[in-house]
Amino acid sequence: MQNHPTQPGPAQDNLTQPDFAFATQNLNNFAAEVSRIGNVPALQGQLDNIVQMVGGITDRLDRIDTRLDRMDTRLDGLDTRLDGLDTRLDGLDARLTGLDTQVTTGFARVDVSIHRIEENLHTISTRLDATNFNTFAALNNKLIVAGDAPLCPLHHATTNQPIPHFPETGNAIENLSVAQLDGIFRALPVDMPVNRGNKKAKITALRYKIGAITA
């Protein structure tokens, strides 16, 4: 069974329609009357209290705002002081950096000086060792009588290393060339200059130096 929409009939056409103009007028009248509520003495006191409370709240908000302004000013001053402190700390850090650089440079110079001292000590120690070795070698060579007996070779006065072309025996000294003799003289602290004297004089000087006096 199907339901059909109700068609408007004569009964519905006779219903009373709303009067919008009348309703609007009544709302305006209601609003006007409500605005006059403050004129009632009993309500006026309550409104005054409300206004007073609002005024008190406003005053408190003003005081809070003033205190916040003061706090903001103090914070600005604190921020300025912190900026000054930060600047001083930056200056101190720069000075410490400079001091650290100076200390580092100073230690580097000390290290260089110590290294030089160590090198000098090593050189001195090497020369002392060579001097001691050559002293005992020359004494040992003085004990040799035979010209064909092996000689104790002397060392270079600076490096303490064996001297090249050093004669193996006393007789071998006679076979050394002038250049070889000069090379041996350069390796030993010999009083006679290398560029002076003939070969015979150099051989004699070398024999006395190395202890091979017996020919």
PDB file of C-alpha atoms in Angstrom:
ATOM      1  CA  MET A   1       0.000   0.000   0.000  1.00  0.00           C
ATOM      2  CA  GLN A   2       1.562   3.301  -1.098  1.00  0.00           C
ATOM      3  CA  ASN A   3       1.444   6.585   0.861  1.00  0.00           C
ATOM      4  CA  HIS A   4       0.685   9.678  -1.171  1.00  0.00           C
ATOM      5  CA  PRO A   5       1.740  13.198  -0.088  1.00  0.00           C
ATOM      6  CA  THR A   6      -1.010  15.170   1.539  1.00  0.00           C
ATOM      7  CA  GLN A   7      -2.352  17.773  -0.742  1.00  0.00           C
ATOM      8  CA  PRO A   8      -3.219  21.162   0.763  1.00  0.00           C
ATOM      9  CA  GLY A   9      -6.883  21.445   1.335  1.00  0.00           C
ATOM     10  CA  PRO A  10      -9.355  24.073   2.370  1.00  0.00           C
ATOM     11  CA  ALA A  11      -8.675  23.455   6.102  1.00  0.00           C
ATOM     12  CA  GLN A  12      -4.961  24.328   5.786  1.00  0.00           C
ATOM     13  CA  ASP A  13      -5.649  27.451   3.817  1.00  0.00           C
ATOM     14  CA  ASN A  14      -7.682  28.802   6.775  1.00  0.00           C
ATOM     15  CA  LEU A  15      -4.669  28.607   9.295  1.00  0.00           C
ATOM     16  CA  THR A  16      -3.455  31.928  10.802  1.00  0.00           C
ATOM     17  CA  GLN A  17      -0.201  33.229   9.187  1.00  0.00           C
ATOM     18  CA  PRO A  18       2.690  34.881  11.244  1.00  0.00           C
ATOM     19  CA  ASP A  19       2.914  38.669  11.386  1.00  0.00           C
ATOM     20  CA  PHE A  20       6.651  39.336  10.971  1.00  0.00           C
ATOM     21  CA  ALA A  21       6.337  43.077  11.277  1.00  0.00           C
ATOM     22  CA  PHE A  22       4.586  42.714  14.618  1.00  0.00           C
ATOM     23  CA  ALA A  23       7.237  40.259  15.848  1.00  0.00           C
ATOM     24  CA  THR A  24      10.044  42.643  14.871  1.00  0.00           C
ATOM     25  CA  GLN A  25       8.394  45.513  16.687  1.00  0.00           C
ATOM     26  CA  ASN A  26       8.006  43.434  19.839  1.00  0.00           C
ATOM     27  CA  LEU A  27      11.717  42.421  19.747  1.00  0.00           C
ATOM     28  CA  ASN A  28      12.730  46.068  19.475  1.00  0.00           C
ATOM     29  CA  ASN A  29      10.499  46.921  22.380  1.00  0.00           C
ATOM     30  CA  PHE A  30      12.070  44.056  24.411  1.00  0.00           C
ATOM     31  CA  ALA A  31      15.559  45.303  23.729  1.00  0.00           C
ATOM     32  CA  ALA A  32      14.622  48.828  24.734  1.00  0.00           C
ATOM     33  CA  GLU A  33      13.142  47.631  27.991  1.00  0.00           C
ATOM     34  CA  VAL A  34      16.168  45.452  28.792  1.00  0.00           C
ATOM     35  CA  SER A  35      18.432  48.457  28.318  1.00  0.00           C
ATOM     36  CA  ARG A  36      16.466  50.225  31.023  1.00  0.00           C
ATOM     37  CA  ILE A  37      17.201  47.526  33.629  1.00  0.00           C
ATOM     38  CA  GLY A  38      20.122  49.617  34.887  1.00  0.00           C
ATOM     39  CA  ASN A  39      17.633  52.294  35.888  1.00  0.00           C
ATOM     40  CA  VAL A  40      16.244  49.998  38.560  1.00  0.00           C
ATOM     41  CA  PRO A  41      17.824  51.061  41.921  1.00  0.00           C
ATOM     42  CA  ALA A  42      18.213  47.495  43.161  1.00  0.00           C
ATOM     43  CA  LEU A  43      20.148  46.493  40.067  1.00  0.00           C
ATOM     44  CA  GLN A  44      22.112  49.745  39.895  1.00  0.00           C
ATOM     45  CA  GLY A  45      24.089  48.808  43.006  1.00  0.00           C
ATOM     46  CA  GLN A  46      25.024  45.480  41.535  1.00  0.00           C
ATOM     47  CA  LEU A  47      26.103  47.165  38.318  1.00  0.00           C
ATOM     48  CA  ASP A  48      28.191  49.627  40.326  1.00  0.00           C
ATOM     49  CA  ASN A  49      29.828  46.713  42.138  1.00  0.00           C
ATOM     50  CA  ILE A  50      30.556  45.044  38.830  1.00  0.00           C
ATOM     51  CA  VAL A  51      32.026  48.264  37.444  1.00  0.00           C
ATOM     52  CA  GLN A  52      34.091  48.684  40.608  1.00  0.00           C
ATOM     53  CA  MET A  53      35.332  45.096  40.373  1.00  0.00           C
ATOM     54  CA  VAL A  54      36.226  45.596  36.734  1.00  0.00           C
ATOM     55  CA  GLY A  55      38.035  48.807  37.667  1.00  0.00           C
ATOM     56  CA  GLY A  56      39.935  46.967  40.409  1.00  0.00           C
ATOM     57  CA  ILE A  57      40.894  44.250  37.984  1.00  0.00           C
ATOM     58  CA  THR A  58      42.027  46.896  35.522  1.00  0.00           C
ATOM     59  CA  ASP A  59      44.136  48.586  38.213  1.00  0.00           C
ATOM     60  CA  ARG A  60      45.702  45.274  39.161  1.00  0.00           C
ATOM     61  CA  LEU A  61      46.426  44.547  35.517  1.00  0.00           C
ATOM     62  CA  ASP A  62      48.018  47.991  35.213  1.00  0.00           C
ATOM     63  CA  ARG A  63      50.191  47.333  38.253  1.00  0.00           C
ATOM     64  CA  ILE A  64      51.162  43.924  36.881  1.00  0.00           C
ATOM     65  CA  ASP A  65      52.014  45.528  33.556  1.00  0.00           C
ATOM     66  CA  THR A  66      54.136  48.139  35.377  1.00  0.00           C
ATOM     67  CA  ARG A  67      55.963  45.428  37.300  1.00  0.00           C
ATOM     68  CA  LEU A  68      56.523  43.519  34.089  1.00  0.00           C
ATOM     69  CA  ASP A  69      57.958  46.672  32.519  1.00  0.00           C
ATOM     70  CA  ARG A  70      60.321  47.047  35.481  1.00  0.00           C
ATOM     71  CA  MET A  71      61.325  43.401  35.230  1.00  0.00           C
ATOM     72  CA  ASP A  72      61.913  43.854  31.507  1.00  0.00           C
ATOM     73  CA  THR A  73      64.106  46.882  32.257  1.00  0.00           C
ATOM     74  CA  ARG A  74      66.066  44.910  34.837  1.00  0.00           C
ATOM     75  CA  LEU A  75      66.438  42.040  32.392  1.00  0.00           C
ATOM     76  CA  ASP A  76      67.708  44.487  29.782  1.00  0.00           C
ATOM     77  CA  GLY A  77      70.268  45.749  32.287  1.00  0.00           C
ATOM     78  CA  LEU A  78      71.243  42.190  33.151  1.00  0.00           C
ATOM     79  CA  ASP A  79      71.556  41.374  29.468  1.00  0.00           C
ATOM     80  CA  THR A  80      73.807  44.414  29.020  1.00  0.00           C
ATOM     81  CA  ARG A  81      75.978  43.306  31.933  1.00  0.00           C
ATOM     82  CA  LEU A  82      76.145  39.800  30.506  1.00  0.00           C
ATOM     83  CA  ASP A  83      77.190  41.246  27.155  1.00  0.00           C
ATOM     84  CA  GLY A  84      79.947  43.178  28.911  1.00  0.00           C
ATOM     85  CA  LEU A  85      81.014  40.050  30.764  1.00  0.00           C
ATOM     86  CA  ASP A  86      81.007  38.105  27.515  1.00  0.00           C
ATOM     87  CA  THR A  87      83.203  40.783  25.946  1.00  0.00           C
ATOM     88  CA  ARG A  88      85.624  40.593  28.856  1.00  0.00           C
ATOM     89  CA  LEU A  89      85.668  36.804  28.606  1.00  0.00           C
ATOM     90  CA  ASP A  90      86.411  37.081  24.891  1.00  0.00           C
ATOM     91  CA  GLY A  91      89.296  39.410  25.704  1.00  0.00           C
ATOM     92  CA  LEU A  92      90.557  37.025  28.363  1.00  0.00           C
ATOM     93  CA  ASP A  93      90.277  34.120  25.952  1.00  0.00           C
ATOM     94  CA  ALA A  94      92.246  36.081  23.359  1.00  0.00           C
ATOM     95  CA  ARG A  95      94.938  36.856  25.937  1.00  0.00           C
ATOM     96  CA  LEU A  96      95.080  33.202  26.976  1.00  0.00           C
ATOM     97  CA  THR A  97      95.364  32.196  23.330  1.00  0.00           C
ATOM     98  CA  GLY A  98      98.225  34.643  22.885  1.00  0.00           C
ATOM     99  CA  LEU A  99      99.886  33.356  26.043  1.00  0.00           C
ATOM    100  CA  ASP A 100      99.451  29.782  24.865  1.00  0.00           C
ATOM    101  CA  THR A 101     101.066  30.728  21.569  1.00  0.00           C
ATOM    102  CA  GLN A 102     103.973  32.345  23.392  1.00  0.00           C
ATOM    103  CA  VAL A 103     104.387  29.309  25.640  1.00  0.00           C
ATOM    104  CA  THR A 104     104.245  26.978  22.642  1.00  0.00           C
ATOM    105  CA  THR A 105     106.818  29.102  20.820  1.00  0.00           C
ATOM    106  CA  GLY A 106     108.975  29.186  23.936  1.00  0.00           C
ATOM    107  CA  PHE A 107     108.846  25.413  24.310  1.00  0.00           C
ATOM    108  CA  ALA A 108     109.672  25.027  20.620  1.00  0.00           C
ATOM    109  CA  ARG A 109     112.722  27.253  21.043  1.00  0.00           C
ATOM    110  CA  VAL A 110     113.730  25.305  24.141  1.00  0.00           C
ATOM    111  CA  ASP A 111     113.354  22.053  22.205  1.00  0.00           C
ATOM    112  CA  VAL A 112     115.566  23.433  19.432  1.00  0.00           C
ATOM    113  CA  SER A 113     118.145  24.570  21.971  1.00  0.00           C
ATOM    114  CA  ILE A 114     118.075  21.212  23.735  1.00  0.00           C
ATOM    115  CA  HIS A 115     118.447  19.452  20.386  1.00  0.00           C
ATOM    116  CA  ARG A 116     121.463  21.601  19.557  1.00  0.00           C
ATOM    117  CA  ILE A 117     122.967  20.947  22.973  1.00  0.00           C
ATOM    118  CA  GLU A 118     122.409  17.224  22.521  1.00  0.00           C
ATOM    119  CA  GLU A 119     124.065  17.384  19.099  1.00  0.00           C
ATOM    120  CA  ASN A 120     127.004  19.298  20.541  1.00  0.00           C
ATOM    121  CA  LEU A 121     127.302  16.847  23.415  1.00  0.00           C
ATOM    122  CA  HIS A 122     127.176  13.968  20.959  1.00  0.00           C
ATOM    123  CA  THR A 123     129.892  15.611  18.857  1.00  0.00           C
ATOM    124  CA  ILE A 124     132.037  16.259  21.921  1.00  0.00           C
ATOM    125  CA  SER A 125     131.482  12.716  23.159  1.00  0.00           C
ATOM    126  CA  THR A 126     132.417  11.306  19.747  1.00  0.00           C
ATOM    127  CA  ARG A 127     135.584  13.410  19.594  1.00  0.00           C
ATOM    128  CA  LEU A 128     136.534  12.397  23.140  1.00  0.00           C
ATOM    129  CA  ASP A 129     136.030   8.750  22.248  1.00  0.00           C
ATOM    130  CA  ALA A 130     138.187   9.218  19.152  1.00  0.00           C
ATOM    131  CA  THR A 131     140.889  10.983  21.192  1.00  0.00           C
ATOM    132  CA  ASN A 132     140.927   8.216  23.793  1.00  0.00           C
ATOM    133  CA  PHE A 133     140.994   5.524  21.116  1.00  0.00           C
ATOM    134  CA  ASN A 134     143.812   7.217  19.197  1.00  0.00           C
ATOM    135  CA  THR A 135     145.839   7.773  22.382  1.00  0.00           C
ATOM    136  CA  PHE A 136     145.787   4.076  23.236  1.00  0.00           C
ATOM    137  CA  ALA A 137     146.363   3.116  19.577  1.00  0.00           C
ATOM    138  CA  ALA A 138     149.443   5.368  19.367  1.00  0.00           C
ATOM    139  CA  LEU A 139     150.792   3.953  22.642  1.00  0.00           C
ATOM    140  CA  ASN A 140     150.259   0.459  21.297  1.00  0.00           C
ATOM    141  CA  ASN A 141     152.014   1.327  18.033  1.00  0.00           C
ATOM    142  CA  LYS A 142     155.035   2.673  19.958  1.00  0.00           C
ATOM    143  CA  LEU A 143     155.545  -0.814  21.383  1.00  0.00           C
ATOM    144  CA  ILE A 144     155.881  -2.267  17.903  1.00  0.00           C
ATOM    145  CA  VAL A 145     159.522  -2.785  16.904  1.00  0.00           C
ATOM    146  CA  ALA A 146     159.305  -4.633  13.598  1.00  0.00           C
ATOM    147  CA  GLY A 147     158.426  -2.513  10.590  1.00  0.00           C
ATOM    148  CA  ASP A 148     156.244  -5.247   9.114  1.00  0.00           C
ATOM    149  CA  ALA A 149     154.182  -5.739  12.286  1.00  0.00           C
ATOM    150  CA  PRO A 150     150.495  -4.719  12.047  1.00  0.00           C
ATOM    151  CA  LEU A 151     149.713  -1.238  13.305  1.00  0.00           C
ATOM    152  CA  CYS A 152     146.682  -0.324  15.371  1.00  0.00           C
ATOM    153  CA  PRO A 153     144.735   2.011  13.026  1.00  0.00           C
ATOM    154  CA  LEU A 154     143.732   5.400  14.355  1.00  0.00           C
ATOM    155  CA  HIS A 155     140.213   6.832  13.957  1.00  0.00           C
ATOM    156  CA  HIS A 156     138.956  10.061  12.466  1.00  0.00           C
ATOM    157  CA  ALA A 157     139.123  12.759  15.138  1.00  0.00           C
ATOM    158  CA  THR A 158     135.540  13.935  14.477  1.00  0.00           C
ATOM    159  CA  THR A 159     133.584  10.837  13.426  1.00  0.00           C
ATOM    160  CA  ASN A 160     135.552   8.225  15.407  1.00  0.00           C
ATOM    161  CA  GLN A 161     135.503   6.032  12.288  1.00  0.00           C
ATOM    162  CA  PRO A 162     138.536   4.218  10.800  1.00  0.00           C
ATOM    163  CA  ILE A 163     140.666   6.504   8.627  1.00  0.00           C
ATOM    164  CA  PRO A 164     140.775   5.507   4.928  1.00  0.00           C
ATOM    165  CA  HIS A 165     144.194   4.456   3.549  1.00  0.00           C
ATOM    166  CA  PHE A 166     145.653   4.142   7.036  1.00  0.00           C
ATOM    167  CA  PRO A 167     148.911   2.115   6.739  1.00  0.00           C
ATOM    168  CA  GLU A 168     148.648  -1.477   7.910  1.00  0.00           C
ATOM    169  CA  THR A 169     152.324  -1.620   8.952  1.00  0.00           C
ATOM    170  CA  GLY A 170     155.142   0.800   9.697  1.00  0.00           C
ATOM    171  CA  ASN A 171     156.839  -0.058   6.415  1.00  0.00           C
ATOM    172  CA  ALA A 172     153.601   0.670   4.490  1.00  0.00           C
ATOM    173  CA  ILE A 173     153.848   4.337   5.495  1.00  0.00           C
ATOM    174  CA  GLU A 174     156.648   4.789   2.942  1.00  0.00           C
ATOM    175  CA  ASN A 175     154.296   3.644   0.173  1.00  0.00           C
ATOM    176  CA  LEU A 176     151.614   6.266   0.887  1.00  0.00           C
ATOM    177  CA  SER A 177     151.120   8.981  -1.696  1.00  0.00           C
ATOM    178  CA  VAL A 178     151.122  12.654  -0.819  1.00  0.00           C
ATOM    179  CA  ALA A 179     147.330  12.757  -1.327  1.00  0.00           C
ATOM    180  CA  GLN A 180     146.875   9.787   1.022  1.00  0.00           C
ATOM    181  CA  LEU A 181     149.142  11.403   3.587  1.00  0.00           C
ATOM    182  CA  ASP A 182     147.175  14.640   3.351  1.00  0.00           C
ATOM    183  CA  GLY A 183     143.911  12.705   3.788  1.00  0.00           C
ATOM    184  CA  ILE A 184     145.228  11.099   6.984  1.00  0.00           C
ATOM    185  CA  PHE A 185     146.418  14.483   8.249  1.00  0.00           C
ATOM    186  CA  ARG A 186     142.947  15.929   7.677  1.00  0.00           C
ATOM    187  CA  ALA A 187     141.444  13.156   9.766  1.00  0.00           C
ATOM    188  CA  LEU A 188     143.847  13.775  12.645  1.00  0.00           C
ATOM    189  CA  PRO A 189     144.650  16.982  14.549  1.00  0.00           C
ATOM    190  CA  VAL A 190     148.179  17.316  13.164  1.00  0.00           C
ATOM    191  CA  ASP A 191     150.184  20.446  13.884  1.00  0.00           C
ATOM    192  CA  MET A 192     151.916  20.508  10.510  1.00  0.00           C
ATOM    193  CA  PRO A 193     149.728  22.068   7.784  1.00  0.00           C
ATOM    194  CA  VAL A 194     148.699  19.710   5.012  1.00  0.00           C
ATOM    195  CA  ASN A 195     149.913  21.998   2.226  1.00  0.00           C
ATOM    196  CA  ARG A 196     153.422  22.381   3.602  1.00  0.00           C
ATOM    197  CA  GLY A 197     156.473  20.102   3.725  1.00  0.00           C
ATOM    198  CA  ASN A 198     157.674  17.463   1.336  1.00  0.00           C
ATOM    199  CA  LYS A 199     156.675  13.822   1.383  1.00  0.00           C
ATOM    200  CA  LYS A 200     159.542  12.812   3.655  1.00  0.00           C
ATOM    201  CA  ALA A 201     158.611  15.472   6.210  1.00  0.00           C
ATOM    202  CA  LYS A 202     154.994  14.369   6.117  1.00  0.00           C
ATOM    203  CA  ILE A 203     155.951  10.714   6.629  1.00  0.00           C
ATOM    204  CA  THR A 204     158.049  11.685   9.653  1.00  0.00           C
ATOM    205  CA  ALA A 205     155.212  13.766  11.101  1.00  0.00           C
ATOM    206  CA  LEU A 206     152.757  10.916  10.553  1.00  0.00           C
ATOM    207  CA  ARG A 207     155.030   8.373  12.259  1.00  0.00           C
ATOM    208  CA  TYR A 208     155.226  10.527  15.386  1.00  0.00           C
ATOM    209  CA  LYS A 209     151.486  11.099  15.323  1.00  0.00           C
ATOM    210  CA  ILE A 210     150.466   7.452  15.072  1.00  0.00           C
ATOM    211  CA  GLY A 211     153.293   6.102  17.236  1.00  0.00           C
ATOM    212  CA  ALA A 212     155.054   4.180  14.427  1.00  0.00           C
ATOM    213  CA  ILE A 213     158.438   5.717  15.130  1.00  0.00           C
ATOM    214  CA  THR A 214     160.503   2.601  14.289  1.00  0.00           C
ATOM    215  CA  ALA A 215     161.216   2.479  10.566  1.00  0.00           C
TER     216      ALA A 215
END
